[in-house]
Amino acid sequence: MSTPAPAYSPGLEGVVAGESAICTVEGGLSYRGYGVGDLAAHCSFDEVAHLLLHGELPTARQLQDFQTRVAAARRLPPPLRDLLAALPKWTTPLDALRTAVSALGHFDQDAADNGHDANLRKAERLLAQIPVAVADQYRLSKGLQPIPARQDLGQAANFLFMLRGTDSPSEEVKALDVSLILYAEHEFNASTFAARVIVSTLSDIHSGVTGAIGALKGPLHGGANEKVMDILLAVGGPGQAEEWTKAALARKERIMGFGHRVYKAGDVRAGILKGFARKMAEAAGETKWEDTADTIERVMAAEKNMFPNLDWPAGRLYHAMKLEIPLYTPIFAMSRIAGWSAHVVEQLDNNRLIRPRSLYKGPGPRAVTPIAGRGA
Ligand code: CMC
């Protein structure tokens, strides 16, 4: 009796590829049972990172201990800083971050230990080191000295401090913090799944996260938040938005920041961050990109029944905060490291090699003609 042909779904659409206790998109996005809106309204990113990594929201004492451990790990091994300084000047911040995470694996004191506790220690260090790597490489690429991390600040405030060397207004810190909460986790998205595939061979967390950053880079995933601003700048302003969008759709172009593999009726995260993007634009005295975005949203809904995903307001928010476009996907990584790490730990705690099948579409069986008989 032959085995039945396995079911095939292009892009694994709709396929349940594993079990997880970290996050679900069923009934609204939630992390470990907490609705993402509830988390964004009542928690800091640091609390959410604790929730993802350690399973529960922290008590005040647990949060303090967690933040102390993370703050203490906010530094790069000096040879890595030299490496970042030596990268070609055209290196993008996300490519530099991928290299940095891979290199950090060499220096981690728990590199050889793939156990649960060691993985959590490595995850906390990556949470601390990734923003430092992004900020240091950014400054080095501009010929500026890196700014040492502060021990007294949370993840969002410290990142802005390392970039700018000054304290940022609390509204900016809050807006960045909310975006980090919304970006932190999203079940089996491409980068997380890539990380799980990698560690399912019993590889290590640095390999998994390096691969995840590679997967995040593409414009169909994390790279979209950078493309959002490229699109808005190309449109030029609200007056041109309707005509531009219709022409782009007629050319069958994708409008980055719209559509989603799972959310076909809209992404709750985009709705939450939209208000922050407009508020920040108003504070910066430049609402033209918000108005342009509103028109594009209206046209996309009418023409394609398609709605924004989180990258749509995130790109605009970061632009209103005067952050340079190539930093946007690294910021996504700075947040998603919490989710990636939680999945790496979960995968390794109950591992089964991820090894699916393919549906063969190549030639049928044939015999080899020795090279002498294959013609010139
Ligand atoms: N603009 C215009 N048309 C689109 C878009 C878009 N953003 N997204 C999908 N379509 C069209 C697509 O061309 C196709 O049309 P047709 O049936 O005529 O060929 C149809 O919608 C279905 O597209 P699909 O590629 O089969 O849909 P999918 O579920 O595989 O794609 C997606 C999901 C996110 C890759 C896609 O919507 C897309 O490319 N969006 C733009 C990139 C983007 O914003 N990515 C971020 C995703 S969410 C957060 C994150 O991970 O960063």
Coordinates of C-alpha atoms and ligand atoms in Angstrom, one line a residue:
M1 CA 0.0 0.0 0.0
S2 CA 1.5 3.4 -1.0
T3 CA 1.6 6.3 1.5
P4 CA -0.9 9.1 0.6
A5 CA 0.7 12.2 -1.1
P6 CA 1.4 14.8 1.6
A7 CA -0.7 17.9 1.5
Y8 CA 1.0 20.9 -0.1
S9 CA 0.4 24.6 0.5
P10 CA 2.5 27.1 -1.3
G11 CA 4.4 29.3 1.1
L12 CA 3.1 27.0 3.8
E13 CA 0.0 29.1 3.9
G14 CA -2.4 27.9 6.6
V15 CA -0.1 25.1 7.6
V16 CA 0.3 24.5 11.4
A17 CA 4.0 23.8 11.6
G18 CA 4.5 23.4 15.3
E19 CA 3.1 24.0 18.8
S20 CA 3.9 27.1 20.9
A21 CA 2.9 28.6 24.2
I22 CA 4.4 32.0 23.3
C23 CA 1.9 33.8 21.1
T24 CA -1.3 33.4 19.1
V25 CA -3.0 35.4 16.4
E26 CA -6.3 33.6 17.0
G27 CA -8.9 35.9 18.5
G28 CA -6.6 38.9 18.3
L29 CA -2.8 38.9 18.8
S30 CA -1.7 38.0 22.3
Y31 CA 1.6 37.2 23.9
R32 CA 1.4 34.4 26.5
G33 CA -2.3 35.2 26.9
Y34 CA -2.1 39.0 27.2
G35 CA -3.7 41.0 24.4
V36 CA -1.1 43.1 22.6
G37 CA -3.3 46.2 23.1
D38 CA -3.4 45.6 26.8
L39 CA 0.3 45.2 26.9
A40 CA 0.9 48.3 24.9
A41 CA -1.4 50.3 27.2
H42 CA 0.0 49.1 30.5
C43 CA 3.5 47.8 30.1
S44 CA 7.0 48.8 29.0
F45 CA 8.9 46.9 26.4
D46 CA 11.3 45.7 29.1
E47 CA 8.3 44.1 31.0
V48 CA 7.1 42.5 27.7
A49 CA 10.6 41.1 27.0
H50 CA 10.6 39.5 30.5
L51 CA 7.1 38.1 29.7
L52 CA 8.3 36.5 26.5
L53 CA 11.6 35.2 27.8
H54 CA 10.6 34.1 31.3
G55 CA 6.9 33.3 30.7
E56 CA 5.3 35.9 33.1
L57 CA 5.1 39.6 33.5
P58 CA 7.6 40.6 36.2
T59 CA 6.9 41.9 39.6
A60 CA 8.6 45.2 40.4
R61 CA 11.5 43.4 42.0
Q62 CA 11.9 40.9 39.1
L63 CA 11.8 43.8 36.6
Q64 CA 14.5 45.6 38.5
D65 CA 16.7 42.4 38.5
F66 CA 16.1 41.8 34.8
Q67 CA 16.9 45.4 33.8
T68 CA 20.0 45.3 36.0
R69 CA 21.2 42.1 34.2
V70 CA 20.4 43.5 30.8
A71 CA 22.0 46.9 31.5
A72 CA 25.2 45.2 32.7
A73 CA 25.5 43.4 29.4
R74 CA 25.2 46.5 27.3
R75 CA 28.7 46.5 25.8
L76 CA 30.5 44.9 22.9
P77 CA 33.7 43.0 23.0
P78 CA 36.4 45.5 21.7
P79 CA 37.4 43.3 18.7
L80 CA 33.7 43.4 17.5
R81 CA 33.7 47.2 17.7
D82 CA 36.9 47.2 15.6
L83 CA 35.2 44.8 13.1
L84 CA 32.1 47.1 12.9
A85 CA 34.5 50.1 12.2
A86 CA 36.2 48.1 9.5
L87 CA 33.1 47.2 7.5
P88 CA 32.8 48.8 4.0
K89 CA 31.1 52.1 4.2
W90 CA 28.2 50.9 2.1
T91 CA 27.3 48.1 4.6
T92 CA 23.7 48.5 5.7
P93 CA 23.0 48.6 9.4
L94 CA 21.0 45.4 9.2
D95 CA 23.8 43.5 7.4
A96 CA 26.2 44.8 10.0
L97 CA 23.9 43.6 12.8
R98 CA 23.7 40.1 11.2
T99 CA 27.6 40.1 11.3
A100 CA 27.7 41.4 14.8
V101 CA 25.3 38.7 16.2
S102 CA 27.3 36.0 14.5
A103 CA 30.5 37.4 15.9
L104 CA 29.0 37.8 19.4
G105 CA 28.6 34.0 19.5
H106 CA 32.4 33.6 19.6
F107 CA 32.7 35.8 22.7
D108 CA 29.7 34.5 24.8
Q109 CA 30.8 32.7 27.9
D110 CA 28.0 30.2 27.5
A111 CA 28.7 29.5 23.8
A112 CA 29.2 25.8 24.4
D113 CA 26.1 25.3 26.6
N114 CA 22.8 24.7 24.8
G115 CA 20.8 24.1 27.9
H116 CA 17.7 26.0 29.0
D117 CA 19.3 28.3 31.6
A118 CA 22.3 29.1 29.4
N119 CA 20.0 29.9 26.5
L120 CA 18.1 32.4 28.6
R121 CA 21.3 34.0 29.8
K122 CA 22.5 34.3 26.1
A123 CA 19.1 35.7 25.2
E124 CA 19.3 38.4 27.8
R125 CA 22.8 39.3 26.6
L126 CA 21.6 39.5 23.0
L127 CA 18.7 41.7 24.1
A128 CA 21.3 44.0 25.6
Q129 CA 24.0 43.8 22.9
I130 CA 21.8 44.2 19.8
P131 CA 20.9 47.8 20.4
V132 CA 24.6 48.6 21.3
A133 CA 25.7 47.0 18.0
V134 CA 23.1 49.0 16.0
A135 CA 24.0 52.3 17.7
D136 CA 27.8 51.8 17.6
Q137 CA 27.8 50.8 14.0
Y138 CA 25.6 53.7 13.1
R139 CA 27.9 56.2 14.7
L140 CA 31.1 54.6 13.5
S141 CA 29.8 54.6 9.9
K142 CA 29.5 58.4 10.3
G143 CA 33.0 58.8 11.7
L144 CA 31.5 59.5 15.2
Q145 CA 32.6 57.9 18.5
P146 CA 30.2 55.4 20.0
I147 CA 28.4 56.6 23.1
P148 CA 28.6 54.2 26.1
A149 CA 25.2 52.7 27.1
R150 CA 23.5 54.1 30.2
Q151 CA 22.7 51.6 33.1
D152 CA 19.8 53.6 34.4
L153 CA 17.6 53.6 31.3
G154 CA 15.2 51.0 29.8
Q155 CA 15.7 49.6 26.3
A156 CA 14.0 52.3 24.3
A157 CA 15.5 55.3 26.2
N158 CA 19.0 53.8 26.2
F159 CA 18.9 53.1 22.5
L160 CA 18.0 56.7 21.7
F161 CA 20.7 57.9 24.1
M162 CA 23.3 55.8 22.4
L163 CA 22.3 57.2 19.0
R164 CA 22.0 60.8 20.0
G165 CA 24.1 61.3 23.1
T166 CA 21.3 63.3 24.7
D167 CA 18.2 62.4 26.6
S168 CA 15.1 62.2 24.3
P169 CA 11.7 63.7 25.1
S170 CA 9.5 61.2 27.1
E171 CA 6.9 61.2 24.3
E172 CA 9.5 59.9 21.9
V173 CA 10.7 57.3 24.3
K174 CA 7.1 56.1 24.9
A175 CA 6.3 55.9 21.2
L176 CA 9.4 53.9 20.4
D177 CA 8.7 51.7 23.4
V178 CA 5.2 51.0 22.2
S179 CA 6.5 50.1 18.7
L180 CA 9.0 47.7 20.3
I181 CA 6.1 46.0 22.2
L182 CA 4.2 45.6 19.0
Y183 CA 7.2 44.2 17.1
A184 CA 8.3 41.9 19.8
E185 CA 6.6 38.6 18.8
H186 CA 4.4 37.2 16.1
E187 CA 4.3 33.4 16.2
F188 CA 5.6 31.6 13.2
N189 CA 6.6 34.5 11.0
A190 CA 9.4 33.9 8.5
S191 CA 12.3 35.0 10.7
T192 CA 11.1 33.2 13.8
F193 CA 10.4 30.1 11.8
A194 CA 13.9 30.4 10.3
A195 CA 15.4 30.5 13.8
R196 CA 13.4 27.5 14.9
V197 CA 14.5 25.5 11.8
I198 CA 18.1 26.3 12.5
V199 CA 18.1 25.4 16.2
S200 CA 16.0 22.3 15.5
T201 CA 19.3 20.7 14.3
L202 CA 20.5 21.3 17.9
S203 CA 22.5 24.3 16.6
D204 CA 22.9 27.3 18.9
I205 CA 21.0 30.6 19.6
H206 CA 23.5 32.8 17.9
S207 CA 23.2 30.8 14.7
G208 CA 19.4 30.9 15.0
V209 CA 19.3 34.7 15.5
T210 CA 21.9 35.3 12.8
G211 CA 19.6 33.4 10.3
A212 CA 16.6 35.2 11.7
I213 CA 18.1 38.6 10.9
G214 CA 18.8 37.4 7.4
A215 CA 15.2 36.4 7.0
L216 CA 14.0 39.7 8.5
K217 CA 15.9 41.7 6.0
G218 CA 13.7 41.1 3.0
P219 CA 11.0 43.7 2.0
L220 CA 8.2 41.1 2.3
H221 CA 9.1 40.9 6.0
G222 CA 11.0 43.4 8.2
G223 CA 12.6 45.2 5.4
A224 CA 9.1 46.6 4.6
N225 CA 9.3 49.3 7.3
E226 CA 12.2 51.0 5.5
K227 CA 10.4 50.7 2.1
V228 CA 7.3 52.5 3.6
M229 CA 9.2 55.7 3.9
D230 CA 10.8 55.2 0.4
I231 CA 7.3 54.9 -1.0
L232 CA 6.0 58.0 0.8
L233 CA 9.0 60.1 -0.3
A234 CA 8.5 58.8 -3.8
V235 CA 4.8 59.8 -3.7
G236 CA 5.8 63.3 -2.6
G237 CA 2.7 64.4 -0.7
P238 CA -1.1 64.0 -0.1
G239 CA -2.0 65.7 -3.4
Q240 CA -0.3 63.0 -5.5
A241 CA -1.2 60.0 -3.3
E242 CA -4.4 58.8 -5.0
E243 CA -3.0 59.0 -8.5
W244 CA 0.3 57.5 -7.5
T245 CA -1.3 54.6 -5.7
K246 CA -3.7 53.8 -8.5
A247 CA -0.9 53.9 -11.1
A248 CA 1.4 51.7 -8.9
L249 CA -1.5 49.2 -8.5
A250 CA -2.1 49.3 -12.3
R251 CA 1.6 48.4 -12.8
K252 CA 0.9 45.4 -10.3
E253 CA 3.4 46.9 -7.8
R254 CA 3.2 46.0 -4.2
I255 CA 2.7 48.9 -1.7
M256 CA 5.0 48.0 1.2
G257 CA 3.3 48.2 4.5
F258 CA 0.0 46.7 3.2
G259 CA -1.3 43.2 3.3
H260 CA -0.5 40.2 5.5
R261 CA -0.3 36.5 5.2
V262 CA -2.5 36.0 8.2
Y263 CA -4.5 39.2 8.7
K264 CA -6.7 39.8 5.7
A265 CA -9.0 42.3 7.5
G266 CA -6.3 44.5 9.0
D267 CA -3.5 44.3 11.6
V268 CA -4.5 45.4 15.1
R269 CA -0.9 46.6 15.7
A270 CA -1.1 49.1 12.9
G271 CA -4.2 50.7 14.4
I272 CA -2.4 51.0 17.8
L273 CA 0.7 52.6 16.4
K274 CA -1.0 54.9 13.9
G275 CA -2.0 57.4 16.7
F276 CA 1.6 57.5 17.9
A277 CA 2.9 58.2 14.4
R278 CA 0.5 61.1 13.9
K279 CA 1.2 62.6 17.3
M280 CA 4.9 62.4 16.7
A281 CA 4.5 64.0 13.2
E282 CA 2.5 66.8 14.8
A283 CA 5.2 67.3 17.4
A284 CA 7.7 67.5 14.6
G285 CA 5.5 70.0 12.7
E286 CA 5.3 67.8 9.6
T287 CA 2.0 66.0 9.1
K288 CA 2.3 65.7 5.4
W289 CA 3.4 62.1 5.5
E290 CA 0.5 61.2 7.8
D291 CA -1.9 62.9 5.3
T292 CA -0.3 61.1 2.4
A293 CA -0.5 57.8 4.2
D294 CA -4.2 58.4 5.0
T295 CA -5.0 58.8 1.3
I296 CA -3.0 55.7 0.3
E297 CA -4.9 53.7 3.0
R298 CA -8.2 54.9 1.6
V299 CA -7.2 53.9 -2.0
M300 CA -5.8 50.5 -0.9
A301 CA -9.0 49.7 0.9
A302 CA -11.2 50.8 -2.0
E303 CA -9.2 49.3 -4.8
K304 CA -7.7 46.1 -3.2
N305 CA -9.6 45.6 0.0
M306 CA -6.2 45.6 1.6
F307 CA -5.2 47.1 4.9
P308 CA -2.0 48.4 6.6
N309 CA 0.3 46.1 8.6
L310 CA 2.5 47.3 11.5
D311 CA 5.3 48.4 9.2
W312 CA 3.1 51.1 7.7
P313 CA 2.8 53.4 10.8
A314 CA 6.2 52.2 12.2
G315 CA 8.2 53.6 9.2
R316 CA 6.4 56.9 9.6
L317 CA 6.8 57.1 13.4
Y318 CA 10.6 56.5 13.1
H319 CA 10.8 59.1 10.3
A320 CA 8.9 61.7 12.5
M321 CA 11.5 60.9 15.3
K322 CA 14.2 61.9 12.7
L323 CA 15.7 58.4 12.7
E324 CA 17.4 57.5 9.4
I325 CA 15.6 55.0 7.3
P326 CA 18.3 52.2 7.3
L327 CA 17.8 52.0 11.1
Y328 CA 14.2 50.9 10.9
T329 CA 14.6 47.2 10.3
P330 CA 17.4 47.0 12.9
I331 CA 15.0 48.5 15.4
F332 CA 12.5 45.8 14.5
A333 CA 15.3 43.2 15.2
M334 CA 16.1 45.0 18.5
S335 CA 12.6 44.2 19.6
R336 CA 12.0 40.8 17.9
I337 CA 15.1 39.4 19.6
A338 CA 12.7 38.8 22.5
G339 CA 10.4 36.7 20.4
W340 CA 13.1 34.9 18.5
S341 CA 14.9 34.0 21.7
A342 CA 11.7 32.7 23.4
H343 CA 11.1 30.5 20.3
V344 CA 14.7 29.2 20.3
V345 CA 14.4 28.3 24.0
E346 CA 10.9 26.7 23.4
Q347 CA 12.2 24.7 20.4
L348 CA 15.2 23.4 22.2
D349 CA 13.3 22.6 25.3
N350 CA 11.1 20.1 23.3
N351 CA 13.0 19.6 20.1
R352 CA 12.1 17.7 17.0
L353 CA 14.1 18.3 13.8
I354 CA 12.1 20.5 11.4
R355 CA 12.5 18.7 8.1
P356 CA 9.5 18.9 5.8
R357 CA 9.2 17.3 2.3
S358 CA 9.0 18.9 -1.1
L359 CA 6.7 18.1 -4.0
Y360 CA 9.0 17.0 -6.8
K361 CA 8.3 18.7 -10.2
G362 CA 11.5 17.7 -12.0
P363 CA 12.3 15.3 -14.8
G364 CA 11.2 11.6 -14.5
P365 CA 13.7 8.8 -14.0
R366 CA 16.4 8.8 -16.7
A367 CA 19.8 7.1 -17.3
V368 CA 23.1 8.9 -17.2
T369 CA 24.9 9.2 -20.6
P370 CA 28.7 9.2 -19.8
I371 CA 30.2 12.6 -20.6
A372 CA 31.9 11.4 -23.8
G373 CA 28.5 10.7 -25.3
R374 CA 26.8 14.1 -24.3
G375 CA 28.0 16.1 -27.2
A376 CA 30.3 19.2 -27.3
Ligands
CMC1 N1 0.3 45.8 -2.4 C1 -0.4 45.5 -3.6 N2 -0.8 44.3 -3.8 C2 -0.6 43.3 -2.9 C3 0.1 43.6 -1.7 C4 0.5 44.9 -1.5 N3 1.2 45.2 -0.4 N4 0.2 42.5 -1.0 C5 -0.4 41.5 -1.7 N5 -0.8 42.0 -2.9 C6 -1.6 41.3 -3.9 C7 -0.6 40.4 -4.7 O1 0.0 41.0 -5.7 C8 -1.6 39.3 -5.1 O2 -2.3 39.8 -6.2 P1 -2.7 38.8 -7.4 O3 -3.7 37.8 -6.7 O4 -3.4 39.7 -8.3 O5 -1.5 38.2 -7.9 C9 -2.6 39.2 -3.9 O6 -2.5 40.5 -3.3 C10 -2.2 38.1 -2.9 O7 -0.8 38.3 -2.5 P2 0.1 37.2 -1.9 O8 1.5 37.5 -2.1 O9 -0.4 35.9 -2.4 O10 -0.3 37.3 -0.4 P3 0.6 36.8 0.7 O11 -0.3 36.3 1.8 O12 1.6 35.8 0.3 O13 1.4 38.1 1.1 C11 2.7 39.7 2.1 C12 1.6 38.6 2.3 C13 2.9 40.4 3.4 C14 4.0 39.1 1.6 C15 2.1 40.7 1.0 O14 0.9 41.3 1.4 C16 3.1 41.8 0.7 O15 4.0 41.6 -0.1 N6 3.0 43.0 1.4 C17 4.0 44.1 1.2 C18 5.2 43.8 2.1 C19 4.9 44.0 3.5 O16 4.3 45.0 3.9 N7 5.4 43.1 4.4 C20 5.3 43.2 5.8 C21 4.5 42.1 6.3 S1 3.8 42.2 8.0 C22 5.0 42.7 9.1 C23 6.4 42.2 8.9 O17 6.6 41.0 8.8 O18 7.3 43.1 8.8

